[in-house]
CSV table of C-alpha atoms in Angstrom, one decimal:
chain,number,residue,atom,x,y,z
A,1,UNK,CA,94.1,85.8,26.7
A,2,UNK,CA,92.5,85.0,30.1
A,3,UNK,CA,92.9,87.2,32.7
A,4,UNK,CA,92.7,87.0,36.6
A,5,UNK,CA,92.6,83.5,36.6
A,6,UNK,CA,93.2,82.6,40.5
A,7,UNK,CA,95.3,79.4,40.8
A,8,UNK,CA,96.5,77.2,43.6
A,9,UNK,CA,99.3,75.0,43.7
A,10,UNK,CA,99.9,72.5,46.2
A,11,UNK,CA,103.0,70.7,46.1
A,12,UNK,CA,105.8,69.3,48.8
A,13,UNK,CA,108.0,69.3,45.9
A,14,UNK,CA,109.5,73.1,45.3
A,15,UNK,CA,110.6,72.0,41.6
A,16,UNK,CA,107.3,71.2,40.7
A,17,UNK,CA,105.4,74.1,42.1
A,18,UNK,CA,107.7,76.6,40.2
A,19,UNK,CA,107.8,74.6,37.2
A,20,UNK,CA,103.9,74.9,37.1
A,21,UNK,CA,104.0,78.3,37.9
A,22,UNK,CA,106.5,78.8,34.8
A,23,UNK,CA,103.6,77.2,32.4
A,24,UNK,CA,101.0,79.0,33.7
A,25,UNK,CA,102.6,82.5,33.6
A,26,UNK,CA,103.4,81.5,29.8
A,27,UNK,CA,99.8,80.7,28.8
A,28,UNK,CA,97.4,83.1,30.7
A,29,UNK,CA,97.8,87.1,30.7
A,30,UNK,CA,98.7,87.4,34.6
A,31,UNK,CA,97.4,84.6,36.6
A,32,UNK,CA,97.5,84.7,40.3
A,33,UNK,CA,99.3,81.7,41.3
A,34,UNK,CA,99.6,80.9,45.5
A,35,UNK,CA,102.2,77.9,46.4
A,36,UNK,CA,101.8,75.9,49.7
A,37,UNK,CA,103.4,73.1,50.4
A,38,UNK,CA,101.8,71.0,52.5
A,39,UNK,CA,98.1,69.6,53.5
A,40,UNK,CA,97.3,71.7,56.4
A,41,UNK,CA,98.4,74.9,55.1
A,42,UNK,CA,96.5,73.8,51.3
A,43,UNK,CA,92.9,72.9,53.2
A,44,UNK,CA,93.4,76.3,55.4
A,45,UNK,CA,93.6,78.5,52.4
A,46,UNK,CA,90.6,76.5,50.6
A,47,UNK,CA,88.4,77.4,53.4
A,48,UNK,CA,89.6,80.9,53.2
A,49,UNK,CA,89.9,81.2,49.4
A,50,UNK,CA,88.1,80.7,46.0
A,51,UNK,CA,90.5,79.4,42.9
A,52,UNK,CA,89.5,78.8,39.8
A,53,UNK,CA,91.9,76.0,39.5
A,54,UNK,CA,93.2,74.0,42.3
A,55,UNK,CA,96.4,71.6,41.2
A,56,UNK,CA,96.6,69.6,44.4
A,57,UNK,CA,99.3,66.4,44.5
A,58,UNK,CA,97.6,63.4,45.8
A,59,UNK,CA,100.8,62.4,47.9
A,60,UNK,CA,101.8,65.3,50.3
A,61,UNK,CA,103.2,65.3,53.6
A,62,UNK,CA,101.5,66.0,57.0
A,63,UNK,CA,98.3,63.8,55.4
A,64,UNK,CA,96.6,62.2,52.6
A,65,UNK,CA,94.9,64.6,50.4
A,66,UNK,CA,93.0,62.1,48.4
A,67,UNK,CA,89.6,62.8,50.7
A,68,UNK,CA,89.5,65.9,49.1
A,69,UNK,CA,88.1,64.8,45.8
């Protein structure tokens, strides 16, 4: 298995965020998973941050994400 793989989540939906936790914890030994909810708080931890994976929802509040791209 993979190990410290460094994943962010960022969803405004709470369900979703935990649901993808769920399925990451299940298919990679350990994985560091970080939440946030919302745009501002998502682009201030990619400026801070490195991931590995970034699962980013296209429709968030408090802005459109799609510039990130």
């Amino acid at each position: 298995m993979v190990e410290n793989i460094k994943i962010l989540i960022a969803d405004d939906s709470e369900l979703m965020r935990l649901l993808m936790k769920r399925i990451f914890s299940k298919w990679l030994n350990s994985p560091i998973v970080i939440e946030r909810g919302n745009l501002p708080d998502t682009l201030e931890l990619l400026r801070q941050e490195a991931f590995n994976f970034v699962l980013l929802d296209i429709n968030m509040p408090k802005g459109d994400s799609s510039p990130i791209r």
